Amino acid sequence: MTDQNDILFERARAVIPGGVNSPVRAFKAVGGTPRFIKRAQGAYFWDANDKRYIDYIGSWGPMILGHGHPAVVEAVQKAVLEGFSYGAPTEREIELAEAILALVPSMDMVRLVSSGTEAAMSALRLARGATGRKSIIKFEGCYHGHADALLVKAGSGLATFGNPTSAGVPPEVVQHTVVLEYNNLQQLEEAFALHGNDLACLMIEAIAGNMNFVRATPEFAKRCRELCTQHGALLIFDEVMTGFRVGLHGAQGVLGVKPDLTVLGKVIGGGMPLAAFGGPRAIMEQLAPLGPVYQAGTLSGNPVATACGLATLKEISKPGFYEALGQKTRTLVDGLKAAAAAEGQPFNADSEGGMFGFFLMNDLPQNYATVMTTDNAQFNALFHGLLERGVYIAPALYEAGFVSAAHTDEDIAATIEAARDIFRKR
Ligand SMILES: *Cc1c(COP(=O)(O)O)cnc(C)c1O
């Protein structure tokens, strides 16, 4: 049988760089042909060969209800009939803003945009505009979208600023970005001592999902808050992934730390292009048209996207939603750990709400460098073994995984069994 994915990949590569519209989809890290998805329903999607997969990426986070939830589909269908986009304000934007603010108490006001990249970039500009300062702190392994100033890796020392991680980003653009090791308190203290007085903000994924799954320790998160307050810098939680994913109140709810600005995306659009950033009124009113910080978007607050987001938020706000989702995710993680232990494989895993990560090592890593010590070949073998058995996890070892409300106990059990089979044959 000819593999339809191969045929599509060849066609795609002729017209789209690398055949994909976002790099990680290309399977470059794990090798092989990316699966081209035809359709999805509940916890599953089907590729071009009509092979079914249990989906643990959920569009990289948004699909917390699973695919094609009836209430969401209905809301979107209704919205589409009323028009795709107006470029003028709508009541639905107010409803979504009110719904978000009711669930994230650190925010008094919110601005809706179309992607997490845009939201993080805008929050950064707002922080610089509101403080009148230039420097920013970010952490190795945290991803905040692909705005120039945030595509940075650590420089040669703390006194130096970062180096671009992408061609096309001039060193001048990242010369105010300090990159620190995640969970390293000593580096954090030193960076504030050196740069604190010119620091506009510290941006962090408080539960990091772009280096697999690494939690900021409670002590580290608390110290970020204290140092920002002491030095007049804004604490920005990038909750594009964790917002409404690790719990109804995000990572800030889990950690009990209140950021100044919050960046949201993924779940709030329910699979449609929608993201947001928000915070205290006095800061948010620095934005145009009220204030001097410019930010805008043709499709911002799009009526179809807001309908999708609102319907999604309504479902996840129902009592018991996160208890059930968290339990399901823990069952998966505990089952994988038990399977690895039974087959004598080094393994560890962690989860919060509907987000999880697993590691082919005995201890949970605390930072990016440790995550990246994972044996690539072992991860790739596990990835392809699962794929073959109809289980689709993220095609890179530094990505988190996602469980949706649509995953059944049977799906979880089948996933654990597939993993055990691979561990056994190792
Ligand atoms: C996905 C993600 C982004 C970027 O969002 P896009 O919608 O892909 O632009 C930013 N920050 C974090 C933490 C993310 O996980």
Coordinates of C-alpha atoms and ligand atoms in Angstrom, one line a residue:
M1 CA 0.0 0.0 0.0
T2 CA 1.3 3.5 -0.8
D3 CA 1.6 5.7 2.2
Q4 CA -0.6 8.7 1.6
N5 CA 1.4 10.7 4.2
D6 CA 4.5 10.2 2.1
I7 CA 2.7 11.5 -1.0
L8 CA 1.3 14.5 0.8
F9 CA 4.7 15.3 2.4
E10 CA 6.4 15.3 -0.9
R11 CA 3.7 17.6 -2.3
A12 CA 3.9 19.9 0.7
R13 CA 7.7 20.2 0.6
A14 CA 7.4 21.5 -3.0
V15 CA 5.3 24.5 -1.9
I16 CA 5.8 25.0 1.9
P17 CA 9.2 25.3 3.5
G18 CA 9.9 21.9 5.0
G19 CA 6.3 20.9 4.1
V20 CA 4.9 22.4 7.4
N21 CA 3.7 25.7 8.7
S22 CA 5.3 25.3 12.1
P23 CA 8.6 23.6 12.4
V24 CA 8.0 20.9 15.1
R25 CA 5.3 19.3 12.9
A26 CA 8.0 18.2 10.4
F27 CA 9.2 15.3 12.7
K28 CA 12.7 16.6 12.2
A29 CA 13.8 15.7 15.7
V30 CA 12.4 12.1 15.6
G31 CA 12.7 11.4 11.9
G32 CA 10.1 9.8 9.6
T33 CA 7.2 11.2 7.7
P34 CA 4.8 13.6 9.5
R35 CA 1.2 12.3 9.6
F36 CA -1.2 14.5 7.6
I37 CA -4.4 14.7 9.5
K38 CA -7.7 14.4 7.8
R39 CA -10.1 14.7 10.6
A40 CA -10.5 14.5 14.4
Q41 CA -13.2 13.6 16.9
G42 CA -13.0 13.3 20.6
A43 CA -9.6 12.0 21.7
Y44 CA -8.7 10.8 18.2
F45 CA -7.5 12.0 14.9
W46 CA -7.1 10.1 11.6
D47 CA -4.2 10.5 9.2
A48 CA -4.1 10.4 5.4
N49 CA -4.1 6.5 5.5
D50 CA -7.2 6.6 7.7
K51 CA -5.1 5.3 10.6
R52 CA -6.5 6.4 14.0
Y53 CA -4.3 7.8 16.7
I54 CA -5.1 8.6 20.4
D55 CA -4.1 12.3 20.4
Y56 CA -1.9 13.6 23.2
I57 CA -0.9 16.9 21.6
G58 CA -4.5 18.3 21.2
S59 CA -3.2 21.0 18.8
W60 CA -0.4 21.6 21.3
G61 CA -2.8 22.4 24.1
P62 CA -6.0 24.1 23.0
M63 CA -8.2 21.0 22.6
I64 CA -8.9 20.5 26.3
L65 CA -12.4 19.2 25.6
G66 CA -11.2 16.9 22.8
H67 CA -12.1 17.5 19.2
G68 CA -15.5 18.4 18.0
H69 CA -17.2 19.0 21.3
P70 CA -20.9 19.4 20.4
A71 CA -21.4 22.7 22.4
V72 CA -18.4 24.2 20.8
V73 CA -19.3 23.1 17.3
E74 CA -22.7 24.6 17.7
A75 CA -21.4 27.9 19.0
V76 CA -19.0 28.2 16.1
Q77 CA -21.6 27.2 13.5
K78 CA -24.0 29.8 14.8
A79 CA -21.2 32.5 14.8
V80 CA -20.1 31.7 11.3
L81 CA -23.6 32.4 10.0
E82 CA -23.5 35.8 11.6
G83 CA -20.3 36.8 9.7
F84 CA -16.6 36.0 9.8
S85 CA -15.1 39.3 10.8
Y86 CA -16.2 42.9 11.1
G87 CA -13.3 45.0 12.2
A88 CA -15.6 46.6 14.7
P89 CA -16.3 45.8 18.3
T90 CA -18.8 43.0 19.3
E91 CA -20.6 42.1 22.5
R92 CA -19.0 38.6 22.4
E93 CA -15.5 40.2 23.0
I94 CA -16.9 41.8 26.2
E95 CA -18.3 38.4 27.2
L96 CA -15.0 36.6 26.7
A97 CA -13.1 39.3 28.4
E98 CA -15.5 39.1 31.4
A99 CA -15.2 35.3 31.5
I100 CA -11.4 35.4 31.4
L101 CA -11.2 38.1 34.1
A102 CA -13.6 36.2 36.4
L103 CA -11.2 33.2 36.3
V104 CA -7.9 35.1 36.5
P105 CA -8.1 37.4 39.5
S106 CA -4.7 39.0 38.9
M107 CA -6.1 40.7 35.7
D108 CA -8.4 43.7 35.8
M109 CA -8.4 44.2 32.0
V110 CA -7.5 42.1 29.0
R111 CA -6.7 42.7 25.4
L112 CA -7.5 40.0 22.9
V113 CA -5.1 39.1 20.0
S114 CA -4.7 36.2 17.6
S115 CA -1.6 34.2 18.7
G116 CA 0.5 33.5 21.7
T117 CA 3.5 35.1 20.0
E118 CA 1.6 38.3 19.5
A119 CA 0.3 38.3 23.1
A120 CA 3.8 37.8 24.6
M121 CA 5.4 40.3 22.3
S122 CA 2.7 42.9 23.2
A123 CA 3.0 42.2 26.9
L124 CA 6.7 42.8 26.7
R125 CA 6.2 46.1 24.8
L126 CA 3.7 47.1 27.4
A127 CA 6.0 46.2 30.3
R128 CA 8.8 48.3 28.7
G129 CA 6.4 51.2 28.0
A130 CA 4.8 51.2 31.4
T131 CA 8.2 51.1 33.3
G132 CA 10.2 53.2 30.9
R133 CA 12.9 50.5 31.1
K134 CA 14.6 48.3 28.5
S135 CA 16.0 45.1 30.0
I136 CA 14.2 41.9 30.4
I137 CA 14.9 38.5 32.1
K138 CA 13.8 35.2 30.5
F139 CA 14.8 31.6 31.3
E140 CA 16.5 29.0 29.2
G141 CA 14.0 26.4 28.0
C142 CA 11.0 28.8 28.3
Y143 CA 9.3 29.7 25.0
H144 CA 7.4 32.9 24.6
G145 CA 6.7 32.8 20.9
H146 CA 9.0 34.0 18.2
A147 CA 9.2 37.8 18.7
D148 CA 12.8 38.9 18.0
A149 CA 13.7 40.0 21.6
L150 CA 12.6 36.6 23.0
L151 CA 14.5 34.4 20.6
V152 CA 17.6 34.4 22.8
K153 CA 19.9 31.9 24.4
A154 CA 22.3 32.6 27.3
G155 CA 25.3 34.7 26.7
S156 CA 28.8 33.9 28.1
G157 CA 28.1 35.2 31.5
L158 CA 25.5 37.0 33.7
A159 CA 26.9 40.4 33.0
T160 CA 26.5 39.9 29.3
F161 CA 23.2 39.7 27.5
G162 CA 21.9 36.9 25.4
N163 CA 22.7 35.7 21.8
P164 CA 20.0 35.3 19.1
T165 CA 18.8 31.7 18.6
S166 CA 17.6 32.5 15.0
A167 CA 19.2 34.0 12.0
G168 CA 17.6 37.3 11.1
V169 CA 17.6 38.5 14.7
P170 CA 20.3 41.2 15.0
P171 CA 22.3 41.0 18.2
E172 CA 21.3 44.6 19.0
V173 CA 17.7 43.5 19.3
V174 CA 18.5 41.0 22.0
Q175 CA 21.1 43.1 23.8
H176 CA 18.6 43.9 26.6
T177 CA 17.5 40.3 27.1
V178 CA 19.1 38.5 30.1
V179 CA 18.8 34.7 29.9
L180 CA 19.0 32.7 33.1
E181 CA 18.9 29.1 34.1
Y182 CA 15.4 28.0 35.3
N183 CA 15.1 27.3 39.1
N184 CA 18.6 28.7 39.7
L185 CA 18.1 31.1 42.7
Q186 CA 21.7 32.2 42.9
Q187 CA 21.7 33.4 39.2
L188 CA 18.4 35.1 39.8
E189 CA 19.7 37.1 42.7
E190 CA 22.9 38.0 40.9
A191 CA 20.9 39.1 37.8
F192 CA 18.7 41.4 39.8
A193 CA 21.7 42.8 41.6
L194 CA 23.3 43.6 38.3
H195 CA 20.4 44.6 36.1
G196 CA 17.5 45.2 38.6
N197 CA 17.3 49.0 38.2
D198 CA 16.9 48.8 34.4
L199 CA 14.7 45.8 34.4
A200 CA 11.3 46.2 32.7
C201 CA 10.1 42.7 33.4
L202 CA 10.8 39.1 34.1
M203 CA 8.9 36.7 31.8
I204 CA 8.5 33.1 32.9
E205 CA 6.5 29.9 32.2
A206 CA 5.8 29.1 35.9
I207 CA 5.1 25.6 34.9
A208 CA 7.3 25.2 31.8
G209 CA 5.8 23.2 29.0
N210 CA 8.4 24.0 26.3
M211 CA 11.1 22.0 28.0
N212 CA 8.8 19.0 28.4
F213 CA 7.3 19.6 31.9
V214 CA 9.3 21.4 34.5
R215 CA 7.8 23.2 37.5
A216 CA 9.3 26.4 39.0
T217 CA 9.9 25.4 42.6
P218 CA 7.6 27.3 45.0
E219 CA 10.7 29.0 46.4
F220 CA 11.9 30.1 43.0
A221 CA 8.5 31.5 41.9
K222 CA 8.1 33.4 45.1
R223 CA 11.6 34.9 44.8
C224 CA 10.8 36.0 41.2
R225 CA 7.8 37.9 42.7
E226 CA 9.7 39.4 45.5
L227 CA 12.6 40.6 43.4
C228 CA 10.4 42.1 40.8
T229 CA 8.4 44.0 43.4
Q230 CA 11.6 45.2 45.1
H231 CA 13.1 46.5 41.8
G232 CA 10.0 47.9 40.3
A233 CA 10.0 45.4 37.4
L234 CA 6.9 43.6 36.2
L235 CA 6.4 39.9 36.7
I236 CA 4.9 38.4 33.5
F237 CA 3.6 34.8 33.6
D238 CA 3.4 33.4 30.2
E239 CA 0.4 31.1 30.6
V240 CA -0.3 30.5 26.9
M241 CA 0.1 26.8 27.6
T242 CA -0.7 26.6 31.3
G243 CA -3.7 29.0 31.3
F244 CA -6.9 26.9 31.8
R245 CA -4.8 23.8 31.2
V246 CA -3.2 23.1 34.6
G247 CA -6.2 24.3 36.4
L248 CA -9.1 26.8 36.2
H249 CA -6.8 29.6 37.5
G250 CA -3.6 28.7 35.6
A251 CA -0.1 28.2 37.0
Q252 CA -0.6 31.3 39.1
G253 CA -3.5 29.5 40.9
V254 CA -1.4 26.3 41.4
L255 CA 1.6 28.2 42.7
G256 CA -0.3 30.9 44.6
V257 CA 1.9 33.7 43.1
K258 CA 0.3 36.8 41.6
P259 CA 2.0 38.1 38.4
D260 CA 1.6 41.7 37.2
L261 CA 0.9 40.7 33.6
T262 CA -0.5 37.4 32.3
V263 CA -0.2 36.1 28.8
L264 CA -2.9 33.6 27.6
G265 CA -3.5 31.6 24.4
K266 CA -4.2 28.0 23.3
V267 CA -7.2 26.9 25.5
I268 CA -8.9 30.3 25.5
G269 CA -9.4 30.0 21.7
G270 CA -10.6 26.3 22.0
G271 CA -8.7 25.6 18.7
M272 CA -9.3 28.9 17.0
P273 CA -6.6 31.6 16.6
L274 CA -7.1 33.6 19.8
A275 CA -4.8 34.8 22.6
A276 CA -4.7 37.5 25.2
F277 CA -2.7 39.5 27.7
G278 CA -3.9 41.4 30.7
G279 CA -3.1 42.8 34.1
P280 CA -3.9 45.7 36.4
R281 CA -6.0 48.6 35.1
A282 CA -3.3 51.2 35.5
I283 CA -0.9 49.2 33.4
M284 CA -3.4 48.1 30.7
E285 CA -4.6 51.6 30.2
Q286 CA -1.1 52.4 28.9
L287 CA -2.2 50.7 25.7
A288 CA -3.5 52.5 22.6
P289 CA -6.0 54.1 22.2
L290 CA -5.8 55.2 25.9
G291 CA -2.1 55.3 26.3
P292 CA 1.2 55.6 24.4
V293 CA 1.9 51.8 23.9
Y294 CA 0.8 50.9 20.4
Q295 CA -0.8 47.5 19.7
A296 CA -3.4 46.5 17.2
G297 CA -4.8 43.6 15.1
T298 CA -7.2 43.2 12.1
L299 CA -8.6 39.9 13.3
S300 CA -8.2 40.6 17.1
G301 CA -11.3 39.5 19.0
N302 CA -12.6 37.7 15.9
P303 CA -16.3 36.8 16.3
V304 CA -15.9 33.2 15.4
A305 CA -12.8 32.7 17.5
T306 CA -14.4 34.4 20.5
A307 CA -17.5 32.2 20.1
C308 CA -15.2 29.1 20.2
G309 CA -13.3 30.4 23.2
L310 CA -16.4 31.3 25.1
A311 CA -18.1 27.9 24.6
T312 CA -14.8 26.2 25.7
L313 CA -14.5 28.3 28.8
K314 CA -18.1 27.6 29.7
E315 CA -17.5 23.8 29.6
I316 CA -14.2 23.9 31.6
S317 CA -15.9 26.1 34.3
K318 CA -18.3 23.3 35.1
P319 CA -17.9 21.9 38.6
G320 CA -15.5 18.9 38.8
F321 CA -14.0 19.5 35.4
Y322 CA -10.4 19.8 36.5
E323 CA -10.7 17.2 39.2
A324 CA -11.7 14.6 36.6
L325 CA -9.1 15.8 34.0
G326 CA -6.4 15.9 36.6
Q327 CA -7.3 12.4 37.8
K328 CA -7.2 11.0 34.3
T329 CA -3.9 12.6 33.6
R330 CA -2.4 11.2 36.9
T331 CA -3.7 7.8 35.9
L332 CA -1.8 8.0 32.7
V333 CA 1.4 9.2 34.3
D334 CA 1.3 6.7 37.2
G335 CA 0.5 3.9 34.7
L336 CA 3.5 4.9 32.5
K337 CA 5.7 5.0 35.6
A338 CA 4.6 1.6 36.7
A339 CA 5.0 0.1 33.2
A340 CA 8.6 1.5 33.0
A341 CA 9.4 0.2 36.5
A342 CA 8.0 -3.2 35.7
E343 CA 10.3 -3.4 32.7
G344 CA 13.3 -2.0 34.5
Q345 CA 13.5 1.3 32.5
P346 CA 14.7 4.6 33.9
F347 CA 11.6 6.8 33.8
N348 CA 9.9 9.6 35.6
A349 CA 6.8 11.8 35.0
D350 CA 4.8 14.6 36.3
S351 CA 1.5 16.3 35.6
E352 CA -0.8 19.1 36.6
G353 CA -4.4 19.3 35.4
G354 CA -4.5 18.1 31.8
M355 CA -0.8 18.7 31.1
F356 CA 2.0 16.1 31.6
G357 CA 5.6 15.3 30.9
F358 CA 7.7 12.2 31.1
F359 CA 11.4 11.7 31.1
L360 CA 13.6 8.8 30.3
M361 CA 15.6 9.3 33.5
N362 CA 15.1 8.6 37.2
D363 CA 14.8 12.1 38.6
L364 CA 12.5 14.9 37.4
P365 CA 14.7 17.6 35.8
Q366 CA 14.8 21.1 37.2
N367 CA 16.1 22.9 34.1
Y368 CA 16.6 22.8 30.4
A369 CA 20.1 21.5 30.4
T370 CA 19.0 18.4 32.4
V371 CA 16.0 17.8 30.1
M372 CA 18.3 17.9 27.1
T373 CA 20.5 15.1 28.6
T374 CA 17.7 12.7 27.5
D375 CA 18.9 10.0 25.2
N376 CA 17.6 11.1 21.8
A377 CA 17.6 7.6 20.3
Q378 CA 15.7 6.1 23.2
F379 CA 13.1 8.9 23.0
N380 CA 12.7 8.5 19.2
A381 CA 12.3 4.7 19.6
L382 CA 9.5 5.3 22.1
F383 CA 7.9 8.0 19.9
H384 CA 7.8 5.8 16.8
G385 CA 6.8 2.7 18.8
L386 CA 3.8 4.6 20.2
L387 CA 3.0 6.1 16.8
E388 CA 3.0 2.6 15.2
R389 CA 0.6 1.5 18.0
G390 CA -1.8 4.4 17.3
V391 CA -0.7 6.7 20.1
Y392 CA 0.4 10.2 19.0
I393 CA 2.7 12.1 21.4
A394 CA 4.7 15.2 20.7
P395 CA 7.4 14.5 18.1
A396 CA 10.2 16.1 20.3
L397 CA 11.4 15.3 23.7
Y398 CA 11.2 18.9 25.0
E399 CA 7.5 19.2 24.5
A400 CA 4.7 18.6 27.1
G401 CA 1.8 16.3 26.5
F402 CA -1.9 17.0 26.9
V403 CA -4.9 14.9 28.0
S404 CA -8.4 16.1 27.1
A405 CA -11.8 15.5 28.7
A406 CA -12.6 13.2 25.8
H407 CA -9.9 10.6 26.6
T408 CA -11.5 7.5 28.0
D409 CA -10.2 5.1 30.7
E410 CA -9.7 2.6 27.8
D411 CA -7.6 5.2 25.8
I412 CA -5.4 5.7 28.9
A413 CA -5.1 1.9 29.5
A414 CA -4.3 1.3 25.8
T415 CA -1.6 4.0 25.9
I416 CA 0.0 2.5 29.0
E417 CA -0.1 -1.0 27.5
A418 CA 1.5 0.3 24.3
A419 CA 4.3 1.9 26.2
R420 CA 4.9 -1.2 28.3
D421 CA 5.2 -3.3 25.2
I422 CA 7.9 -0.9 23.9
F423 CA 9.7 -0.9 27.2
R424 CA 9.6 -4.7 27.3
K425 CA 11.3 -5.0 23.9
R426 CA 14.0 -2.6 24.7
Ligands
LIG1 C1 2.6 28.1 22.3 C2 3.2 29.1 23.2 C3 3.5 30.4 22.8 C4 3.2 30.9 21.4 O1 1.9 30.8 21.0 P1 1.5 30.8 19.4 O2 0.1 30.9 19.4 O3 2.1 29.5 18.9 O4 2.2 32.0 18.8 C5 4.0 31.3 23.7 N1 4.2 31.0 25.0 C6 4.0 29.7 25.4 C7 4.3 29.4 26.8 C8 3.5 28.8 24.5 O5 3.4 27.5 25.0

